[in-house]
Coordinates of C-alpha atoms and ligand atoms in Angstrom, one line a residue:
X1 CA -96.7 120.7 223.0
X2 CA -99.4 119.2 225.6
X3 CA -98.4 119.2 229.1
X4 CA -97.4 115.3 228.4
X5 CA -95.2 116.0 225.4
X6 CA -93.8 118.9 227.5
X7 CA -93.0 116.7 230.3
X8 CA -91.2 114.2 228.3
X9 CA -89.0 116.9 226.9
X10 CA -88.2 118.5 229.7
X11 CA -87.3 115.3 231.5
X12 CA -84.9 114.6 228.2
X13 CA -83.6 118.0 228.6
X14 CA -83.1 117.8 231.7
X15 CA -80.4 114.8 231.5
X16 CA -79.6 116.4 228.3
X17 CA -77.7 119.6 230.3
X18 CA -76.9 117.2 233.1
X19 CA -74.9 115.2 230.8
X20 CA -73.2 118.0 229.2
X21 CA -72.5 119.2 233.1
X22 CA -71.0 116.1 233.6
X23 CA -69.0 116.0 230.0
X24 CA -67.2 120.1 230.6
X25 CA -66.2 118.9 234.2
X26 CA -64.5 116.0 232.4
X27 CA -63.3 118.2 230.2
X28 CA -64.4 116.6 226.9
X29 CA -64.8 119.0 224.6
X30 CA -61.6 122.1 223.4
X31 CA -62.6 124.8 226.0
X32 CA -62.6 127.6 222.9
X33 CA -64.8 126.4 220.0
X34 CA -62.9 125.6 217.1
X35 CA -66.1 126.7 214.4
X36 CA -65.1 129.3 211.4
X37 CA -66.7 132.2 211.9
X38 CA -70.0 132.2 209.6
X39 CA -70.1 128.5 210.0
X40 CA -73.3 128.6 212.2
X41 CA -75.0 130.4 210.1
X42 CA -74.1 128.3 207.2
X43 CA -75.4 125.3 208.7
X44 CA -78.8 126.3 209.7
X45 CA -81.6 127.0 207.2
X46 CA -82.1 130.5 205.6
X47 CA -85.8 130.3 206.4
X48 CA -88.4 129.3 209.4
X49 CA -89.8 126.0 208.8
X50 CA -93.7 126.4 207.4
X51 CA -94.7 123.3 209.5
X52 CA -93.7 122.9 213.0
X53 CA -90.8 120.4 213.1
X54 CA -90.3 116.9 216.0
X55 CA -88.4 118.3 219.2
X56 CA -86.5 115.6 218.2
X57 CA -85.2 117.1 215.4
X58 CA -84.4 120.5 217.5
X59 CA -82.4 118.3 220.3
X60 CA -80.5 116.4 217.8
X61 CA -79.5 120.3 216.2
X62 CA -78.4 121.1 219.6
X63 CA -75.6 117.9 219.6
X64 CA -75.0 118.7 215.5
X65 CA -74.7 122.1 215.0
X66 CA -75.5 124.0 218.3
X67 CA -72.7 122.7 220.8
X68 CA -69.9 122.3 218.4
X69 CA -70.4 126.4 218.4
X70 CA -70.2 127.1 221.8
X71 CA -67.5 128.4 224.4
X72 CA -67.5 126.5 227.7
X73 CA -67.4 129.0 230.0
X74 CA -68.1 126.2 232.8
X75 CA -65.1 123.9 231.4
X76 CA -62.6 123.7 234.6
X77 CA -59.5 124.9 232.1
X78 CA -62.2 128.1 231.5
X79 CA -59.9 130.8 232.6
X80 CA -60.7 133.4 230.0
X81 CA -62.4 136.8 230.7
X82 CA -63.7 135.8 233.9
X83 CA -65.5 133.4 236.0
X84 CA -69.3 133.0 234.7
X85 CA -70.6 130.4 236.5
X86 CA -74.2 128.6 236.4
X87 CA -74.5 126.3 239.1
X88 CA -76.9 123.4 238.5
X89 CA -79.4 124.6 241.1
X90 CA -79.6 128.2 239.3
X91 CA -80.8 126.3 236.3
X92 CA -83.1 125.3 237.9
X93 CA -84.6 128.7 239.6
X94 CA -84.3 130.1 236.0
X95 CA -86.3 127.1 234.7
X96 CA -88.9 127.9 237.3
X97 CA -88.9 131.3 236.6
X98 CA -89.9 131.1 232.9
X99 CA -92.2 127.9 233.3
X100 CA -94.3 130.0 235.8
X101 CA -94.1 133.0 233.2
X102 CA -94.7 135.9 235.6
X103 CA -93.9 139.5 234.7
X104 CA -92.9 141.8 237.2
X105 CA -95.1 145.4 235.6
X106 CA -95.9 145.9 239.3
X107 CA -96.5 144.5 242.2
X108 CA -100.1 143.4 241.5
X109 CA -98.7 141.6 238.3
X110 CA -96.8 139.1 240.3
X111 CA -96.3 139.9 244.3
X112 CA -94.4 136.6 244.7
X113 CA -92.0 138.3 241.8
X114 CA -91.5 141.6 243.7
X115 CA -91.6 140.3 247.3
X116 CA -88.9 137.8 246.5
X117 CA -86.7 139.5 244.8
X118 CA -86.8 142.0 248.1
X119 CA -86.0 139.4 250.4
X120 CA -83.1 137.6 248.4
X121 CA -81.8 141.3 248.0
X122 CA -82.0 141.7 251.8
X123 CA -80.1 138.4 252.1
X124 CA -77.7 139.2 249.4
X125 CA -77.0 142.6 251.3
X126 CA -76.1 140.9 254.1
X127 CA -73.3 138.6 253.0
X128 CA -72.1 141.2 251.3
X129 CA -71.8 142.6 254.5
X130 CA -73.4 146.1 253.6
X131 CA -75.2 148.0 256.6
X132 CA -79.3 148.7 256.2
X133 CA -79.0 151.4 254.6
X134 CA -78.5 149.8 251.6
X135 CA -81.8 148.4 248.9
X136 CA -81.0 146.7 245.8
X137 CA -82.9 145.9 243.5
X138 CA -82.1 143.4 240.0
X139 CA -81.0 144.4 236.7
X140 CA -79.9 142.1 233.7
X141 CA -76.3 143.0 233.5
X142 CA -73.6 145.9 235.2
X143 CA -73.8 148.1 232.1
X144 CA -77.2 149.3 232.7
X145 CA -77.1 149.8 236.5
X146 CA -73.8 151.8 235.7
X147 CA -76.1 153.6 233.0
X148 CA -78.9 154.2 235.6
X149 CA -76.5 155.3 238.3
X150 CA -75.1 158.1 235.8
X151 CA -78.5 159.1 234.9
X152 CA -79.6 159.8 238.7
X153 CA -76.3 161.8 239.0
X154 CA -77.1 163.6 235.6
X155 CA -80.9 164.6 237.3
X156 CA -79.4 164.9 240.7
X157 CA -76.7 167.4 239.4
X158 CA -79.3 169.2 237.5
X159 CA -82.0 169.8 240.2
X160 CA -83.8 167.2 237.6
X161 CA -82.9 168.9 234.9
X162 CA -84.8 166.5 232.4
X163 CA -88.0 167.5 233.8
X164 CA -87.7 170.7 231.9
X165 CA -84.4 171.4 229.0
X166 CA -82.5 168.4 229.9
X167 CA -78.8 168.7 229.3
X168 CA -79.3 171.0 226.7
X169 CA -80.3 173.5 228.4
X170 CA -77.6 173.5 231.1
X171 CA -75.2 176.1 231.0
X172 CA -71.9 174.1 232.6
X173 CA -71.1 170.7 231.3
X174 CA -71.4 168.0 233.9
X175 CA -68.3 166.2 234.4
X176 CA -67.9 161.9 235.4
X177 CA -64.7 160.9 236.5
X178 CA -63.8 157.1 236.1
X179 CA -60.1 155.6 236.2
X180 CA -58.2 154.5 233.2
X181 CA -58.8 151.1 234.1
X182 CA -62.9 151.5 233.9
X183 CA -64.6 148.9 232.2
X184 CA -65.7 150.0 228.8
X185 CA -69.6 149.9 229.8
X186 CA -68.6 152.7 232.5
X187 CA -67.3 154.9 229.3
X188 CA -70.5 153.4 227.5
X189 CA -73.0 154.4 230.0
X190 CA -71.5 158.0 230.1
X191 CA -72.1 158.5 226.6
X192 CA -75.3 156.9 226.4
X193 CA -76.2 159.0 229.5
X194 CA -75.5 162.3 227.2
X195 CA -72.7 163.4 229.1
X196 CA -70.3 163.5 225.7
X197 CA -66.9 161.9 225.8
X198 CA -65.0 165.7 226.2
X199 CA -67.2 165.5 229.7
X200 CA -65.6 161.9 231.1
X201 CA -61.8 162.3 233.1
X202 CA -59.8 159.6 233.2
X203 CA -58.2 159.9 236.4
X204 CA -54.2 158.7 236.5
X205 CA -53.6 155.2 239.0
X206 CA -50.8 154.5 241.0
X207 CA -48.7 151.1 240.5
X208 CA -50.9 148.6 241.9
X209 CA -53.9 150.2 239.2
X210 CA -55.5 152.2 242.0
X211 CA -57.1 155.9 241.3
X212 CA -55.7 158.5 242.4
X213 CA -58.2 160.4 244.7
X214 CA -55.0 163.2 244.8
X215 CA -55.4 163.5 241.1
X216 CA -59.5 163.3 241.4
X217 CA -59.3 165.8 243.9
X218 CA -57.0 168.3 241.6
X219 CA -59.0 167.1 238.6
X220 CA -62.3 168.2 240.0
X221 CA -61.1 171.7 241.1
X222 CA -59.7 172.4 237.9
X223 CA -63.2 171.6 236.1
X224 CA -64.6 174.0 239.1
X225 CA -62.4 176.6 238.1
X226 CA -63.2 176.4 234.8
X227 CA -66.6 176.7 235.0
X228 CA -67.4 172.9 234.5
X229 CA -69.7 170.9 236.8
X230 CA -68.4 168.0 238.7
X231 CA -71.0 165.5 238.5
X232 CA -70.3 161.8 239.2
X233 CA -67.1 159.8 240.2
X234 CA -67.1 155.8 238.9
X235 CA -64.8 154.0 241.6
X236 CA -63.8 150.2 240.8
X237 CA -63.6 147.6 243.0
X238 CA -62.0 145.0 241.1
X239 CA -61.1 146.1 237.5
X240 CA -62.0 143.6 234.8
X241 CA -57.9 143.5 233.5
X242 CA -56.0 144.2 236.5
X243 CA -58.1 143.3 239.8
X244 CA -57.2 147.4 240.9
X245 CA -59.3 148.3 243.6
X246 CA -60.0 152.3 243.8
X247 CA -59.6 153.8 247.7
X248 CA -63.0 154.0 248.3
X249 CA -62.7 155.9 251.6
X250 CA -60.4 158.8 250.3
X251 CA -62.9 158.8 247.0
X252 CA -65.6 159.3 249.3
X253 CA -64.4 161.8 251.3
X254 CA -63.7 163.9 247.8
X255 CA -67.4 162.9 246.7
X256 CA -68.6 164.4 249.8
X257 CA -66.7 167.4 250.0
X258 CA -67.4 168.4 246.4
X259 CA -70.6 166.7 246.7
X260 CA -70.7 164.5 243.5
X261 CA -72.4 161.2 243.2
X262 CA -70.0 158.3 243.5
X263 CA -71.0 155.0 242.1
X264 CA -68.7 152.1 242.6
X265 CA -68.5 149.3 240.1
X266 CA -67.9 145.9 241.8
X267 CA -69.7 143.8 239.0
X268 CA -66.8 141.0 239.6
X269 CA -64.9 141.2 242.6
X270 CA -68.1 142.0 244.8
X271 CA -69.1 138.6 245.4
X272 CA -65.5 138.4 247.3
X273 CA -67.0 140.3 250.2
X274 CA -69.0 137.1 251.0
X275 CA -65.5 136.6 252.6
X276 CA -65.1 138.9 256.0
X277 CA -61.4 138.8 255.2
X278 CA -62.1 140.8 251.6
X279 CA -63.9 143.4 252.6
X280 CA -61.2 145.9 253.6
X281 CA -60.7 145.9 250.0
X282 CA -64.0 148.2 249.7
X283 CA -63.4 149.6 253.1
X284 CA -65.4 153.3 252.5
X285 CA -68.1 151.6 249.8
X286 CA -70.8 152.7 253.0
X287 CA -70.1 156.0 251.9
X288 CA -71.2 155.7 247.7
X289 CA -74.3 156.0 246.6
X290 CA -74.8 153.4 244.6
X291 CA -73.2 149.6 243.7
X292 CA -72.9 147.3 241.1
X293 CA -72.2 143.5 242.3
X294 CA -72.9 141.0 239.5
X295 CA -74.0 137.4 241.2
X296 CA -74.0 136.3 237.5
X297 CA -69.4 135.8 237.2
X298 CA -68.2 134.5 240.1
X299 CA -70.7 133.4 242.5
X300 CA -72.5 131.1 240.4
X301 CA -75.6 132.7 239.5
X302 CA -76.3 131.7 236.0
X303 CA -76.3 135.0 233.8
X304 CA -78.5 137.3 234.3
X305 CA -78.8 138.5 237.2
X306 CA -76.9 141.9 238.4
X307 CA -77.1 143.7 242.0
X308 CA -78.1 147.2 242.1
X309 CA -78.2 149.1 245.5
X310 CA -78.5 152.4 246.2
X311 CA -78.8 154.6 249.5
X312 CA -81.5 156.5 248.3
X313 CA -84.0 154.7 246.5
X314 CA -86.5 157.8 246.7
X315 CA -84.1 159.7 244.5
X316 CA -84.0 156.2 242.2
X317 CA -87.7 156.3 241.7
X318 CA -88.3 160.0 240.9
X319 CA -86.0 160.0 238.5
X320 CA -87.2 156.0 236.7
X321 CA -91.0 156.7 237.7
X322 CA -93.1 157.2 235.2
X323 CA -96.6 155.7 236.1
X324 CA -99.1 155.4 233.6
X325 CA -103.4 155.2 234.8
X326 CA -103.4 151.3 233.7
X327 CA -100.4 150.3 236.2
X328 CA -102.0 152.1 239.5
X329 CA -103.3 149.9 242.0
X330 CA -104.9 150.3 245.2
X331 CA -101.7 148.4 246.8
X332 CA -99.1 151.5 245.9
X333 CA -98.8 152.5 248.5
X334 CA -98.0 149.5 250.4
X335 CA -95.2 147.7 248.3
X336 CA -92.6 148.2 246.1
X337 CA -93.1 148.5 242.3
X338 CA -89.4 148.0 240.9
X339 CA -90.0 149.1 237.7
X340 CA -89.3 152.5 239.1
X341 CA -86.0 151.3 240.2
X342 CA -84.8 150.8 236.4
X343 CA -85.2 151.1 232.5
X344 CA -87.7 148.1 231.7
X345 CA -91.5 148.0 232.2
X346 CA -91.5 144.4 232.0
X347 CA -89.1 141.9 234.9
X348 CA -88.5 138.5 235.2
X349 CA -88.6 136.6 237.9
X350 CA -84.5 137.0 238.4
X351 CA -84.7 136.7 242.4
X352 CA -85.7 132.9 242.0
X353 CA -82.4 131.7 240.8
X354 CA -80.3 134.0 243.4
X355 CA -82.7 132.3 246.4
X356 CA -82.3 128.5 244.7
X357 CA -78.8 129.3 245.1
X358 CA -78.1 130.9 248.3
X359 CA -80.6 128.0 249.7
X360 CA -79.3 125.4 248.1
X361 CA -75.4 126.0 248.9
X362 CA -75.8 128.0 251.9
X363 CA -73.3 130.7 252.7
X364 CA -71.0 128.2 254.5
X365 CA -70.2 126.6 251.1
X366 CA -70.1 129.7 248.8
X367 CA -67.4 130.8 250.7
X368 CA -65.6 128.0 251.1
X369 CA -65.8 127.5 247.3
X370 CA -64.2 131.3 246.7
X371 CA -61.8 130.6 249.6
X372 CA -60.5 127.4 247.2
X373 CA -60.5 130.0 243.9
X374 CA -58.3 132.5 246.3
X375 CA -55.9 129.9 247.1
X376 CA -55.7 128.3 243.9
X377 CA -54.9 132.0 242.5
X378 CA -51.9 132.3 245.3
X379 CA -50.4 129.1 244.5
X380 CA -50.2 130.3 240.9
X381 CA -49.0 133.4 241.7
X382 CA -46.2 132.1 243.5
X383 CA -44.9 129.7 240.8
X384 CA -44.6 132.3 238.6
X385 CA -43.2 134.2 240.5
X386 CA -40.4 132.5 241.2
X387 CA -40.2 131.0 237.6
X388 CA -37.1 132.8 235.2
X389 CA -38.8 134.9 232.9
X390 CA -41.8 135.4 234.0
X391 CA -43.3 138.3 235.8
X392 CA -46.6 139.4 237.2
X393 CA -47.6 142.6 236.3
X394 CA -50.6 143.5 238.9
X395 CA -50.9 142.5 242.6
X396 CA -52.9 139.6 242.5
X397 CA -56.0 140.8 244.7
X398 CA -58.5 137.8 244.5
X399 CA -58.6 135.6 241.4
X400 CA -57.0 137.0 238.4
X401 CA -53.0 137.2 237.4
X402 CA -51.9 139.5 235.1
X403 CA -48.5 138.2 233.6
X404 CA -46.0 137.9 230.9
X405 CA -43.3 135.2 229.7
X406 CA -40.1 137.6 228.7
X407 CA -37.5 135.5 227.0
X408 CA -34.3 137.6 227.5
X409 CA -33.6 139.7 224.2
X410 CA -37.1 140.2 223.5
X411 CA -38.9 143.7 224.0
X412 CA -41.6 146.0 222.2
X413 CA -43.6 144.6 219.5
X414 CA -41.7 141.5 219.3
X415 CA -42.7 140.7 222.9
X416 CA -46.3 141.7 221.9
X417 CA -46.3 139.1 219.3
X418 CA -44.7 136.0 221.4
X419 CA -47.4 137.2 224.0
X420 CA -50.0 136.8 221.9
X421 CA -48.6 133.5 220.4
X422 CA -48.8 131.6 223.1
X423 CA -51.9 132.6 224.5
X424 CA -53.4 132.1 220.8
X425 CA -51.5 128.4 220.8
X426 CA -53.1 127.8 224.2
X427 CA -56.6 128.5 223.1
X428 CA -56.0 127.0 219.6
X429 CA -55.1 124.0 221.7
X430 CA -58.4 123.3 223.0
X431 CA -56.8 123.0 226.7
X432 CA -57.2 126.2 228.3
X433 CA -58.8 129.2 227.6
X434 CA -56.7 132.6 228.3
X435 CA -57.6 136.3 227.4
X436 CA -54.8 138.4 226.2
X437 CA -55.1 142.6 227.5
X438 CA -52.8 145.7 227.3
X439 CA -51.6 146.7 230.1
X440 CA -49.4 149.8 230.2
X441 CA -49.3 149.9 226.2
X442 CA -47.6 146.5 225.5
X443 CA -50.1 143.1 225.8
X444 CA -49.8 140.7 228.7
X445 CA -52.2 137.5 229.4
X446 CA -54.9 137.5 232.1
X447 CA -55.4 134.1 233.4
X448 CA -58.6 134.7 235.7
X449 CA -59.8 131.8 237.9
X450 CA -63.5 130.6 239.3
X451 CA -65.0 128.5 237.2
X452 CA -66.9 126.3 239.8
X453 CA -65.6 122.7 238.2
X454 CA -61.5 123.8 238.5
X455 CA -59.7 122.8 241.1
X456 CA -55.9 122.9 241.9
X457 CA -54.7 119.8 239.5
X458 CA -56.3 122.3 236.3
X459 CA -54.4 124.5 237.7
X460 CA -51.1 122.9 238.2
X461 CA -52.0 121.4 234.5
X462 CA -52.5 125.0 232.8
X463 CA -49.1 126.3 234.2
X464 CA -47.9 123.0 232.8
X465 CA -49.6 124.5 229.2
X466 CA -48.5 127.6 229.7
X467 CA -44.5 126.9 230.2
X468 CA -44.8 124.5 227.2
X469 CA -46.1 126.9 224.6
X470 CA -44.8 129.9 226.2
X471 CA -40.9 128.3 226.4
X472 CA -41.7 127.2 222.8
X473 CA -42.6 130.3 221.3
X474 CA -46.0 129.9 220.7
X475 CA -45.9 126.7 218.6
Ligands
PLP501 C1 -65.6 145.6 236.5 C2 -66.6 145.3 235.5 N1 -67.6 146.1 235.3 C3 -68.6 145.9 234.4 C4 -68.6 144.7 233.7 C5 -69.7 144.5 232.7 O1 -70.6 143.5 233.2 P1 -72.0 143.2 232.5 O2 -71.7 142.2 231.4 O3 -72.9 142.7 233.6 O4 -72.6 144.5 231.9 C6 -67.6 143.8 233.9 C7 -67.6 142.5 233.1 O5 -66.6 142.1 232.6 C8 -66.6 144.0 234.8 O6 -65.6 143.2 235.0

């Protein structure tokens, strides 16, 4: 491609995405694609063409073959798994950041890279409303700064222990303690960390979902005694199926006491403590030593782009540091070089989109747009509430209902099944998109608002949907 034919592209593109923008909001298309599974792969050609093909002939693929097989996650009846939006202005940022191609192997390799991503951090910090003590730093996705939080517990819990035997040559077992309602990449991490699933508590909750920092407190005294190593505790601020929200202050206070690294995971309900009114939801998170907020659900940076901070970046970077003769520069000592502060060598330019959007909307309309989401949540809450048959199984905290439709008579697995009838008929429907998740043992539907393009009347129109099929068993 020469810069021209590049330009012309681009500028097709451009309207291209604009247009399909402008098509979700109207909600044109069935929010869950209706392709067979295999049916991609089916379409496309078994080999790479020998001869390099029009961009024409890619862009009309995209209408043909690639769209029909997509998801819209920004579709306004998205209110599946939860909110991932890309705002039109973080397209942008991560358009800019791939046309400048920069890679971030230090901070001689690209200072705009590291220095940016520093600043947009500091900002980020702020709205979160976290004191200075806090530095973040960007990873792709939640999993892996949950994975590099366990692995500075694992070295902080064994005087870095991988410096010499590792694990292996520990004599207690380290222990992490997480709450049944953990997000799998919490369990993941653990495992991938080397801590071995026999070495990871799940800690009871209360009714509302919450850990128990009485049973954390007995759990980690009972490892003690038996000659087992407390290690790290993973609090959640905002569980993926139930919004639960685990009392960081009491958690703390344990962590301190028995001195044990406690990581909290706020990958989706963090960007809520843009709202002054939310915080006292993570009242005590001052006290962890490291957080997870993912700007890539709910706030609208496009995916990816996750928030790491920690308290004590020294400890981050002797245990992620490795620092080969090639990647020393005279400037060390001077600047940052994040690829101390996690796994890859190699970083994007992932601060770009987080400034384009934090400039572009200002904080002032970030909020105002979560404010909307909350509301839109409550009013939903409250109609089912008060509708027969119906019941909401979680406090609804921010965005996300947990609920059932129980038709009088019906219990057990016959319950499970019209559950997951009518959520299926709903999705097979094209109008809405729902996730179905056991709570408790038995399945209940999570309807989890935020896309950026749904306001109240696809709301109002969804609890419409969701009577219909529901009262009609799923037909
Ligand atoms: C509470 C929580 N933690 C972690 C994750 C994993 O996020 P990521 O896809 O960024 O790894 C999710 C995503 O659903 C989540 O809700």
């Amino acid at each position: 491609m020469t810069p021209e034919e590049f330009r012309r592209a681009g500028h097709e593109l451009i309207d291209w995405i604009a247009d399909y923008r402008e098509r979700v909001a109207r909600a044109e298309f069935p929010v869950m694609a209706r392709t067979a599974p295999g049916a991609l792969r089916e379409a496309l050609p078994k080999s790479p063409p020998q001869a390099g093909e029009p961009f024409e002939a890619i862009r009309r693929d995209l209408d043909e073959l690639i769209l029909p097989a997509c998801a819209h996650w920004q579709d306004p009846r998205f209110f599946g798994y939860f909110p991932s939006n890309g705002l039109p202005v973080a397209v942008l940022g991560d358009l800019v950041s791939t046309g400048l191609g920069q890679l971030g192997l230090n901070w001689q390799a690209s200072p705009a890279l590291t220095e940016l991503e520093e600043v947009s951090l500091d900002w980020w910090r702020q709205m979160l409303g976290l004191s200075e003590r806090w530095s973040g730093v960007i990873q792709d996705t939640a999993s892996t700064a949950t994975f590099v939080a366990l692995v500075c517990a694992r070295e902080r819990a064994s005087n870095h222990g991988a410096a010499r035997g590792g694990l292996q040559a520990l004599d207690r077992p380290l222990m992490v303690y997480v709450s049944s309602q953990a997000h799998s990449s919490v369990e993941k991490a653990a495992l991938l960390a080397g801590f071995g699933r026999e070495n990871l508590r799940v800690i009871p909750v209360d009714a509302q979902f919450d850990m128990r920092p009485d049973a954390l407190a007995s759990a980690i005294l009972e490892d003690r005694a038996a000659g087992r190593e407390p290690c790290a505790i993973v609090a959640t601020c905002g569980s993926t199926a139930t919004t639960a929200f685990d009392p960081l202050t009491d958690i703390a206070r344990v962590a301190r006491a028995e001195e044990v690294w406690l990581h909290v995971d706020a990958a989706m309900a963090g960007s809520a403590m843009i709202l002054p009114e939310c915080r006292g939801l993570w009242d005590g998170v001052e006290s962890a030593d490291s957080l997870v907020v993912n700007p890539h659900k709910w706030l609208g940076v496009s995916f990816d782009c996750s928030t790491y901070f920690v308290r004590n970046p020294e400890f981050l970077v002797r245990v992620m540091s490795t620092n080969p003769s090639y990647l020393k520069t005279s400037a060390d000592g001077q600047v940052k070089n994040y690829r101390d502060w996690g796994i890859p060598l190699g970083r994007r330019m992932r601060a770009l989109k987080l400034w384009f959007v934090i400039r572009e909307q200002g904080v002032a309309r970030l909020q105002e747009r979560l404010r909307r989401d909350l509301a839109n949540a409550r009013w939903l809450a409250d109609e089912v509430a008060r509708a027969p048959r119906w019941k909401l199984l979680a406090p609804v905290r921010l965005q996300t209902l947990v609920l059932r439709h129980e038709p009088p008579g019906l219990g057990g697995d016959a319950l499970d099944e019209h559950t997951q009838r009518w959520a299926k008929a709903i999705n097979e429907s094209g109008e809405g998109y729902l996730t179905p998740a056991i709570i408790d043992g038995h399945w209940a539907v999570r309807v989890s608002l935020g896309a950026t393009a749904t306001e109240r009347q696809h709301v109002i129109d969804l609890w419409r949907l969701m009577r219909a099929k529901a009262e009609e068993g799923g037909k």
